[in-house]
JSON list of C-alpha atoms in Angstrom, two decimals:
[
{"chain": "M", "resi": 1, "resn": "MET", "atom": "CA", "xyz": [95.18, 119.17, 131.34]},
{"chain": "M", "resi": 2, "resn": "PHE", "atom": "CA", "xyz": [95.87, 119.12, 135.07]},
{"chain": "M", "resi": 3, "resn": "THR", "atom": "CA", "xyz": [96.45, 116.63, 137.83]},
{"chain": "M", "resi": 4, "resn": "ILE", "atom": "CA", "xyz": [95.32, 116.86, 141.42]},
{"chain": "M", "resi": 5, "resn": "ARG", "atom": "CA", "xyz": [98.95, 117.28, 142.53]},
{"chain": "M", "resi": 6, "resn": "THR", "atom": "CA", "xyz": [99.28, 120.61, 140.72]},
{"chain": "M", "resi": 7, "resn": "CYS", "atom": "CA", "xyz": [96.02, 122.18, 141.84]},
{"chain": "M", "resi": 8, "resn": "ILE", "atom": "CA", "xyz": [94.71, 123.76, 145.02]},
{"chain": "M", "resi": 9, "resn": "LEU", "atom": "CA", "xyz": [91.42, 122.23, 146.11]},
{"chain": "M", "resi": 10, "resn": "ARG", "atom": "CA", "xyz": [88.43, 123.99, 147.58]},
{"chain": "M", "resi": 11, "resn": "PRO", "atom": "CA", "xyz": [85.22, 122.43, 148.86]},
{"chain": "M", "resi": 12, "resn": "PHE", "atom": "CA", "xyz": [82.11, 122.71, 146.70]},
{"chain": "M", "resi": 13, "resn": "SER", "atom": "CA", "xyz": [78.68, 121.48, 147.68]},
{"chain": "M", "resi": 14, "resn": "LEU", "atom": "CA", "xyz": [75.62, 120.51, 145.70]},
{"chain": "M", "resi": 15, "resn": "ARG", "atom": "CA", "xyz": [73.27, 119.59, 148.50]},
{"chain": "M", "resi": 16, "resn": "PRO", "atom": "CA", "xyz": [73.48, 116.80, 149.59]},
{"chain": "M", "resi": 17, "resn": "ILE", "atom": "CA", "xyz": [76.55, 115.99, 147.48]},
{"chain": "M", "resi": 18, "resn": "HIS", "atom": "CA", "xyz": [80.01, 117.41, 148.18]},
{"chain": "M", "resi": 19, "resn": "PHE", "atom": "CA", "xyz": [82.93, 117.69, 145.76]},
{"chain": "M", "resi": 20, "resn": "TRP", "atom": "CA", "xyz": [86.45, 119.07, 145.77]},
{"chain": "M", "resi": 21, "resn": "LEU", "atom": "CA", "xyz": [86.99, 121.45, 142.89]},
{"chain": "M", "resi": 22, "resn": "PRO", "atom": "CA", "xyz": [90.46, 122.21, 141.57]},
{"chain": "M", "resi": 23, "resn": "LEU", "atom": "CA", "xyz": [91.54, 125.84, 141.37]},
{"chain": "M", "resi": 24, "resn": "CYS", "atom": "CA", "xyz": [93.60, 125.69, 138.20]},
{"chain": "M", "resi": 25, "resn": "PRO", "atom": "CA", "xyz": [93.78, 127.82, 135.08]},
{"chain": "M", "resi": 26, "resn": "THR", "atom": "CA", "xyz": [92.49, 124.89, 133.04]},
{"chain": "M", "resi": 27, "resn": "SER", "atom": "CA", "xyz": [89.82, 123.69, 135.45]},
{"chain": "M", "resi": 28, "resn": "ILE", "atom": "CA", "xyz": [86.12, 124.07, 134.76]},
{"chain": "M", "resi": 29, "resn": "SER", "atom": "CA", "xyz": [84.35, 126.90, 136.51]},
{"chain": "M", "resi": 30, "resn": "THR", "atom": "CA", "xyz": [82.02, 126.41, 139.47]},
{"chain": "M", "resi": 31, "resn": "ARG", "atom": "CA", "xyz": [79.09, 127.56, 137.35]},
{"chain": "M", "resi": 32, "resn": "THR", "atom": "CA", "xyz": [79.87, 125.07, 134.58]},
{"chain": "M", "resi": 33, "resn": "PHE", "atom": "CA", "xyz": [80.53, 122.32, 137.11]},
{"chain": "M", "resi": 34, "resn": "SER", "atom": "CA", "xyz": [77.27, 122.85, 138.98]},
{"chain": "M", "resi": 35, "resn": "ALA", "atom": "CA", "xyz": [75.31, 122.94, 135.73]},
{"chain": "M", "resi": 36, "resn": "THR", "atom": "CA", "xyz": [76.92, 119.74, 134.51]},
{"chain": "M", "resi": 37, "resn": "MET", "atom": "CA", "xyz": [76.82, 117.84, 137.78]},
{"chain": "M", "resi": 38, "resn": "SER", "atom": "CA", "xyz": [73.29, 118.75, 138.83]},
{"chain": "M", "resi": 39, "resn": "LEU", "atom": "CA", "xyz": [71.27, 116.25, 140.79]},
{"chain": "M", "resi": 40, "resn": "PRO", "atom": "CA", "xyz": [70.00, 113.32, 138.72]},
{"chain": "M", "resi": 41, "resn": "ASN", "atom": "CA", "xyz": [66.41, 113.46, 137.48]},
{"chain": "M", "resi": 42, "resn": "PRO", "atom": "CA", "xyz": [64.11, 110.49, 138.21]},
{"chain": "M", "resi": 43, "resn": "SER", "atom": "CA", "xyz": [61.81, 111.35, 135.28]},
{"chain": "M", "resi": 44, "resn": "PRO", "atom": "CA", "xyz": [62.19, 110.33, 131.64]},
{"chain": "M", "resi": 45, "resn": "PRO", "atom": "CA", "xyz": [64.56, 112.70, 129.82]},
{"chain": "M", "resi": 46, "resn": "LYS", "atom": "CA", "xyz": [63.37, 115.80, 128.01]},
{"chain": "M", "resi": 47, "resn": "HIS", "atom": "CA", "xyz": [64.00, 116.11, 124.30]},
{"chain": "M", "resi": 48, "resn": "GLU", "atom": "CA", "xyz": [67.02, 118.37, 124.72]},
{"chain": "M", "resi": 49, "resn": "MET", "atom": "CA", "xyz": [70.80, 118.15, 124.79]},
{"chain": "M", "resi": 50, "resn": "VAL", "atom": "CA", "xyz": [72.59, 117.07, 127.95]},
{"chain": "M", "resi": 51, "resn": "TYR", "atom": "CA", "xyz": [76.08, 118.58, 127.81]},
{"chain": "M", "resi": 52, "resn": "PHE", "atom": "CA", "xyz": [79.08, 117.59, 129.94]},
{"chain": "M", "resi": 53, "resn": "PRO", "atom": "CA", "xyz": [81.97, 119.89, 128.89]},
{"chain": "M", "resi": 54, "resn": "ARG", "atom": "CA", "xyz": [85.54, 118.58, 129.11]},
{"chain": "M", "resi": 55, "resn": "MET", "atom": "CA", "xyz": [84.33, 115.32, 130.62]},
{"chain": "M", "resi": 56, "resn": "THR", "atom": "CA", "xyz": [87.58, 113.47, 129.93]},
{"chain": "M", "resi": 57, "resn": "THR", "atom": "CA", "xyz": [89.92, 116.18, 131.23]},
{"chain": "M", "resi": 58, "resn": "SER", "atom": "CA", "xyz": [88.13, 118.03, 134.02]},
{"chain": "M", "resi": 59, "resn": "LEU", "atom": "CA", "xyz": [86.32, 115.50, 136.14]},
{"chain": "M", "resi": 60, "resn": "PRO", "atom": "CA", "xyz": [86.82, 116.11, 139.85]},
{"chain": "M", "resi": 61, "resn": "SER", "atom": "CA", "xyz": [89.89, 114.16, 140.87]},
{"chain": "M", "resi": 62, "resn": "SER", "atom": "CA", "xyz": [88.29, 113.15, 144.12]},
{"chain": "M", "resi": 63, "resn": "SER", "atom": "CA", "xyz": [84.50, 113.37, 144.18]},
{"chain": "M", "resi": 64, "resn": "GLY", "atom": "CA", "xyz": [84.38, 111.12, 147.23]},
{"chain": "M", "resi": 65, "resn": "GLU", "atom": "CA", "xyz": [81.63, 109.00, 145.70]},
{"chain": "M", "resi": 66, "resn": "PHE", "atom": "CA", "xyz": [81.98, 105.45, 144.51]},
{"chain": "M", "resi": 67, "resn": "ARG", "atom": "CA", "xyz": [79.08, 105.78, 142.06]},
{"chain": "M", "resi": 68, "resn": "ARG", "atom": "CA", "xyz": [76.96, 108.71, 140.90]},
{"chain": "M", "resi": 69, "resn": "VAL", "atom": "CA", "xyz": [74.39, 108.60, 138.13]},
{"chain": "M", "resi": 70, "resn": "LEU", "atom": "CA", "xyz": [74.73, 111.70, 135.95]},
{"chain": "M", "resi": 71, "resn": "PHE", "atom": "CA", "xyz": [72.04, 110.99, 133.35]},
{"chain": "M", "resi": 72, "resn": "THR", "atom": "CA", "xyz": [69.50, 108.30, 132.57]},
{"chain": "M", "resi": 73, "resn": "GLY", "atom": "CA", "xyz": [67.98, 108.17, 129.11]},
{"chain": "M", "resi": 74, "resn": "LEU", "atom": "CA", "xyz": [65.43, 105.87, 127.55]},
{"chain": "M", "resi": 75, "resn": "TYR", "atom": "CA", "xyz": [68.18, 103.55, 126.26]},
{"chain": "M", "resi": 76, "resn": "SER", "atom": "CA", "xyz": [71.38, 104.47, 128.12]},
{"chain": "M", "resi": 77, "resn": "GLN", "atom": "CA", "xyz": [72.80, 105.79, 131.39]},
{"chain": "M", "resi": 78, "resn": "VAL", "atom": "CA", "xyz": [75.93, 107.83, 132.24]},
{"chain": "M", "resi": 79, "resn": "VAL", "atom": "CA", "xyz": [77.55, 107.11, 135.62]},
{"chain": "M", "resi": 80, "resn": "LEU", "atom": "CA", "xyz": [80.64, 108.66, 137.27]},
{"chain": "M", "resi": 81, "resn": "MET", "atom": "CA", "xyz": [82.70, 106.27, 139.41]},
{"chain": "M", "resi": 82, "resn": "THR", "atom": "CA", "xyz": [85.63, 106.73, 141.78]},
{"chain": "M", "resi": 83, "resn": "ILE", "atom": "CA", "xyz": [87.48, 103.57, 142.80]},
{"chain": "M", "resi": 84, "resn": "PRO", "atom": "CA", "xyz": [89.63, 104.32, 145.87]},
{"chain": "M", "resi": 85, "resn": "VAL", "atom": "CA", "xyz": [93.27, 103.28, 146.15]},
{"chain": "M", "resi": 86, "resn": "GLY", "atom": "CA", "xyz": [93.33, 99.50, 146.58]},
{"chain": "M", "resi": 87, "resn": "GLY", "atom": "CA", "xyz": [89.59, 99.29, 145.85]},
{"chain": "M", "resi": 88, "resn": "ASP", "atom": "CA", "xyz": [87.59, 97.52, 143.17]},
{"chain": "M", "resi": 89, "resn": "ILE", "atom": "CA", "xyz": [84.12, 97.53, 141.65]},
{"chain": "M", "resi": 90, "resn": "GLY", "atom": "CA", "xyz": [83.43, 93.90, 142.50]},
{"chain": "M", "resi": 91, "resn": "ASP", "atom": "CA", "xyz": [83.40, 90.85, 140.27]},
{"chain": "M", "resi": 92, "resn": "GLU", "atom": "CA", "xyz": [80.10, 91.08, 138.39]},
{"chain": "M", "resi": 93, "resn": "ILE", "atom": "CA", "xyz": [78.06, 90.28, 135.30]},
{"chain": "M", "resi": 94, "resn": "HIS", "atom": "CA", "xyz": [75.45, 92.71, 133.94]},
{"chain": "M", "resi": 95, "resn": "THR", "atom": "CA", "xyz": [72.55, 92.00, 131.61]},
{"chain": "M", "resi": 96, "resn": "VAL", "atom": "CA", "xyz": [73.33, 95.30, 129.83]},
{"chain": "M", "resi": 97, "resn": "ASP", "atom": "CA", "xyz": [76.24, 96.55, 127.72]},
{"chain": "M", "resi": 98, "resn": "GLN", "atom": "CA", "xyz": [78.79, 98.78, 129.47]},
{"chain": "M", "resi": 99, "resn": "ALA", "atom": "CA", "xyz": [81.49, 101.10, 128.10]},
{"chain": "M", "resi": 100, "resn": "LEU", "atom": "CA", "xyz": [84.00, 102.52, 130.62]},
{"chain": "M", "resi": 101, "resn": "THR", "atom": "CA", "xyz": [86.23, 105.53, 129.88]},
{"chain": "M", "resi": 102, "resn": "PHE", "atom": "CA", "xyz": [89.06, 106.10, 132.37]},
{"chain": "M", "resi": 103, "resn": "THR", "atom": "CA", "xyz": [89.94, 109.73, 133.11]},
{"chain": "M", "resi": 104, "resn": "SER", "atom": "CA", "xyz": [92.60, 109.40, 135.82]},
{"chain": "M", "resi": 105, "resn": "GLY", "atom": "CA", "xyz": [94.49, 106.78, 137.78]},
{"chain": "M", "resi": 106, "resn": "GLU", "atom": "CA", "xyz": [95.69, 103.28, 136.96]},
{"chain": "M", "resi": 107, "resn": "GLY", "atom": "CA", "xyz": [94.03, 99.91, 137.30]},
{"chain": "M", "resi": 108, "resn": "LYS", "atom": "CA", "xyz": [93.61, 96.37, 136.12]},
{"chain": "M", "resi": 109, "resn": "ALA", "atom": "CA", "xyz": [90.60, 95.16, 134.18]},
{"chain": "M", "resi": 110, "resn": "THR", "atom": "CA", "xyz": [89.69, 91.49, 134.20]},
{"chain": "M", "resi": 111, "resn": "ILE", "atom": "CA", "xyz": [87.17, 90.72, 131.46]},
{"chain": "M", "resi": 112, "resn": "ALA", "atom": "CA", "xyz": [86.08, 87.12, 130.89]},
{"chain": "M", "resi": 113, "resn": "GLY", "atom": "CA", "xyz": [89.28, 85.95, 132.61]},
{"chain": "M", "resi": 114, "resn": "LYS", "atom": "CA", "xyz": [91.64, 88.16, 130.57]},
{"chain": "M", "resi": 115, "resn": "ASP", "atom": "CA", "xyz": [93.68, 90.85, 132.38]},
{"chain": "M", "resi": 116, "resn": "GLN", "atom": "CA", "xyz": [94.39, 94.28, 130.89]},
{"chain": "M", "resi": 117, "resn": "ASP", "atom": "CA", "xyz": [96.12, 97.28, 132.49]},
{"chain": "M", "resi": 118, "resn": "VAL", "atom": "CA", "xyz": [94.01, 100.46, 132.18]},
{"chain": "M", "resi": 119, "resn": "LYS", "atom": "CA", "xyz": [94.85, 104.14, 132.63]},
{"chain": "M", "resi": 120, "resn": "ALA", "atom": "CA", "xyz": [93.53, 107.61, 131.82]},
{"chain": "M", "resi": 121, "resn": "GLY", "atom": "CA", "xyz": [92.43, 107.82, 128.20]},
{"chain": "M", "resi": 122, "resn": "ASP", "atom": "CA", "xyz": [91.53, 104.13, 127.89]},
{"chain": "M", "resi": 123, "resn": "LEU", "atom": "CA", "xyz": [88.11, 102.80, 126.89]},
{"chain": "M", "resi": 124, "resn": "VAL", "atom": "CA", "xyz": [86.91, 99.29, 127.78]},
{"chain": "M", "resi": 125, "resn": "VAL", "atom": "CA", "xyz": [83.66, 97.81, 126.43]},
{"chain": "M", "resi": 126, "resn": "VAL", "atom": "CA", "xyz": [82.02, 95.00, 128.41]},
{"chain": "M", "resi": 127, "resn": "PRO", "atom": "CA", "xyz": [79.27, 93.23, 126.42]},
{"chain": "M", "resi": 128, "resn": "ALA", "atom": "CA", "xyz": [76.14, 92.16, 128.31]},
{"chain": "M", "resi": 129, "resn": "GLY", "atom": "CA", "xyz": [76.56, 88.81, 130.06]},
{"chain": "M", "resi": 130, "resn": "THR", "atom": "CA", "xyz": [80.36, 89.13, 130.39]},
{"chain": "M", "resi": 131, "resn": "GLN", "atom": "CA", "xyz": [82.15, 88.68, 133.73]},
{"chain": "M", "resi": 132, "resn": "HIS", "atom": "CA", "xyz": [84.20, 91.74, 134.67]},
{"chain": "M", "resi": 133, "resn": "GLN", "atom": "CA", "xyz": [86.18, 93.28, 137.51]},
{"chain": "M", "resi": 134, "resn": "PHE", "atom": "CA", "xyz": [88.18, 96.52, 137.75]},
{"chain": "M", "resi": 135, "resn": "VAL", "atom": "CA", "xyz": [90.80, 97.03, 140.48]},
{"chain": "M", "resi": 136, "resn": "ASN", "atom": "CA", "xyz": [92.64, 100.25, 141.32]},
{"chain": "M", "resi": 137, "resn": "THR", "atom": "CA", "xyz": [96.35, 99.38, 141.23]},
{"chain": "M", "resi": 138, "resn": "GLY", "atom": "CA", "xyz": [97.69, 102.95, 141.36]},
{"chain": "M", "resi": 139, "resn": "PRO", "atom": "CA", "xyz": [98.56, 105.47, 144.09]},
{"chain": "M", "resi": 140, "resn": "THR", "atom": "CA", "xyz": [95.54, 107.72, 143.34]},
{"chain": "M", "resi": 141, "resn": "PRO", "atom": "CA", "xyz": [91.80, 107.15, 142.88]},
{"chain": "M", "resi": 142, "resn": "LEU", "atom": "CA", "xyz": [90.81, 105.47, 139.60]},
{"chain": "M", "resi": 143, "resn": "ILE", "atom": "CA", "xyz": [88.23, 107.79, 138.03]},
{"chain": "M", "resi": 144, "resn": "LEU", "atom": "CA", "xyz": [85.98, 106.78, 135.16]},
{"chain": "M", "resi": 145, "resn": "TYR", "atom": "CA", "xyz": [82.66, 107.41, 133.60]},
{"chain": "M", "resi": 146, "resn": "THR", "atom": "CA", "xyz": [80.67, 104.54, 132.26]},
{"chain": "M", "resi": 147, "resn": "ILE", "atom": "CA", "xyz": [77.77, 104.27, 129.88]},
{"chain": "M", "resi": 148, "resn": "TYR", "atom": "CA", "xyz": [75.30, 101.46, 130.42]},
{"chain": "M", "resi": 149, "resn": "SER", "atom": "CA", "xyz": [72.89, 100.54, 127.65]},
{"chain": "M", "resi": 150, "resn": "PRO", "atom": "CA", "xyz": [70.16, 100.28, 128.81]},
{"chain": "M", "resi": 151, "resn": "ALA", "atom": "CA", "xyz": [70.32, 101.70, 132.36]},
{"chain": "M", "resi": 152, "resn": "GLU", "atom": "CA", "xyz": [71.69, 99.54, 135.18]},
{"chain": "M", "resi": 153, "resn": "HIS", "atom": "CA", "xyz": [71.01, 101.77, 138.22]},
{"chain": "M", "resi": 154, "resn": "ALA", "atom": "CA", "xyz": [68.23, 103.95, 139.62]},
{"chain": "M", "resi": 155, "resn": "PRO", "atom": "CA", "xyz": [68.29, 107.40, 137.97]},
{"chain": "M", "resi": 156, "resn": "THR", "atom": "CA", "xyz": [68.95, 109.10, 141.35]},
{"chain": "M", "resi": 157, "resn": "SER", "atom": "CA", "xyz": [71.66, 106.74, 142.64]},
{"chain": "M", "resi": 158, "resn": "VAL", "atom": "CA", "xyz": [74.52, 108.29, 144.57]},
{"chain": "M", "resi": 159, "resn": "HIS", "atom": "CA", "xyz": [76.63, 105.77, 146.52]},
{"chain": "M", "resi": 160, "resn": "HIS", "atom": "CA", "xyz": [79.46, 107.17, 148.60]},
{"chain": "M", "resi": 161, "resn": "THR", "atom": "CA", "xyz": [81.10, 103.76, 149.01]},
{"chain": "M", "resi": 162, "resn": "LYS", "atom": "CA", "xyz": [81.06, 100.38, 147.28]},
{"chain": "M", "resi": 163, "resn": "GLU", "atom": "CA", "xyz": [79.49, 98.89, 150.42]},
{"chain": "M", "resi": 164, "resn": "GLN", "atom": "CA", "xyz": [76.65, 101.43, 150.28]},
{"chain": "M", "resi": 165, "resn": "GLY", "atom": "CA", "xyz": [76.07, 100.60, 146.61]},
{"chain": "M", "resi": 166, "resn": "ASP", "atom": "CA", "xyz": [76.15, 96.84, 147.26]},
{"chain": "M", "resi": 167, "resn": "LYS", "atom": "CA", "xyz": [73.64, 97.25, 150.09]},
{"chain": "M", "resi": 168, "resn": "ALA", "atom": "CA", "xyz": [71.27, 99.35, 147.96]},
{"chain": "M", "resi": 169, "resn": "GLU", "atom": "CA", "xyz": [71.43, 96.73, 145.19]},
{"chain": "M", "resi": 170, "resn": "ALA", "atom": "CA", "xyz": [70.85, 93.84, 147.64]},
{"chain": "M", "resi": 171, "resn": "GLU", "atom": "CA", "xyz": [67.83, 95.63, 149.12]},
{"chain": "M", "resi": 172, "resn": "GLY", "atom": "CA", "xyz": [66.35, 96.37, 145.67]},
{"chain": "M", "resi": 173, "resn": "LYS", "atom": "CA", "xyz": [66.81, 100.14, 146.14]},
{"chain": "M", "resi": 174, "resn": "ASP", "atom": "CA", "xyz": [69.03, 100.62, 143.08]},
{"chain": "M", "resi": 175, "resn": "GLU", "atom": "CA", "xyz": [66.80, 99.34, 140.31]},
{"chain": "M", "resi": 176, "resn": "PRO", "atom": "CA", "xyz": [66.64, 101.16, 136.97]},
{"chain": "M", "resi": 177, "resn": "ALA", "atom": "CA", "xyz": [63.46, 103.12, 136.27]},
{"chain": "M", "resi": 178, "resn": "GLU", "atom": "CA", "xyz": [60.75, 101.18, 134.47]},
{"chain": "M", "resi": 179, "resn": "TRP", "atom": "CA", "xyz": [60.72, 103.75, 131.66]},
{"chain": "M", "resi": 180, "resn": "SER", "atom": "CA", "xyz": [64.45, 103.14, 131.04]},
{"chain": "M", "resi": 181, "resn": "GLN", "atom": "CA", "xyz": [63.87, 99.44, 130.39]},
{"chain": "M", "resi": 182, "resn": "ARG", "atom": "CA", "xyz": [61.17, 99.67, 127.72]},
{"chain": "M", "resi": 183, "resn": "SER", "atom": "CA", "xyz": [61.60, 98.73, 124.09]},
{"chain": "M", "resi": 184, "resn": "LYS", "atom": "CA", "xyz": [61.58, 101.28, 121.29]},
{"chain": "M", "resi": 185, "resn": "THR", "atom": "CA", "xyz": [58.06, 100.16, 120.35]},
{"chain": "M", "resi": 186, "resn": "GLU", "atom": "CA", "xyz": [56.82, 100.57, 123.94]},
{"chain": "M", "resi": 187, "resn": "ASN", "atom": "CA", "xyz": [58.32, 104.07, 124.18]},
{"chain": "M", "resi": 188, "resn": "GLU", "atom": "CA", "xyz": [56.72, 105.07, 120.89]},
{"chain": "M", "resi": 189, "resn": "LYS", "atom": "CA", "xyz": [53.32, 103.81, 122.11]},
{"chain": "M", "resi": 190, "resn": "ALA", "atom": "CA", "xyz": [53.79, 105.74, 125.39]},
{"chain": "M", "resi": 191, "resn": "GLY", "atom": "CA", "xyz": [54.52, 108.90, 123.39]},
{"chain": "M", "resi": 192, "resn": "LEU", "atom": "CA", "xyz": [58.05, 109.27, 124.78]},
{"chain": "M", "resi": 193, "resn": "VAL", "atom": "CA", "xyz": [59.68, 109.08, 121.34]},
{"chain": "M", "resi": 194, "resn": "LYS", "atom": "CA", "xyz": [58.54, 109.50, 117.78]},
{"chain": "M", "resi": 195, "resn": "GLY", "atom": "CA", "xyz": [60.73, 108.61, 114.86]},
{"chain": "M", "resi": 196, "resn": "GLU", "atom": "CA", "xyz": [60.68, 110.36, 111.53]},
{"chain": "M", "resi": 197, "resn": "ASP", "atom": "CA", "xyz": [58.07, 109.12, 109.09]}
]
């Protein structure tokens, strides 16, 4: 495992998204990184594996983006978040379940009025309808990936700042895809899934 302090950084671009990649013996390669962090797809997912190697140990330590959707499925969504030093995600309540896995940094979670310190390696589950807030209390960005079930954001969402994300939500430009909000029965009728007989 590495930290940003022990690695040399070089710019890496996936148009229009820019990242800093660590040059470390244990870092993921550019090829692996670009394959894993490809641009989000607005269409329903294909029936194939989506693989994110070393997700908990090799996320970019400073992607420069507050929120980036990595994958949207029929019943879940994977989102990468970077909370800047002194920043927060905003006090909010979702109508969907959310599980957050922290990969670097330190912060404070407030869930339904209860405070909990969080750090790399921690997992926090926020049930639908529960008030929550996460604040970066450390000297480095607080990096996490979160899984919403079902999706909470548009499949192509990339917000460089919290303010940009808040604005997109307020303007109705960050709504989950209709196909990601359907029931199992509706998806079966639409031919998107078929269970075993």
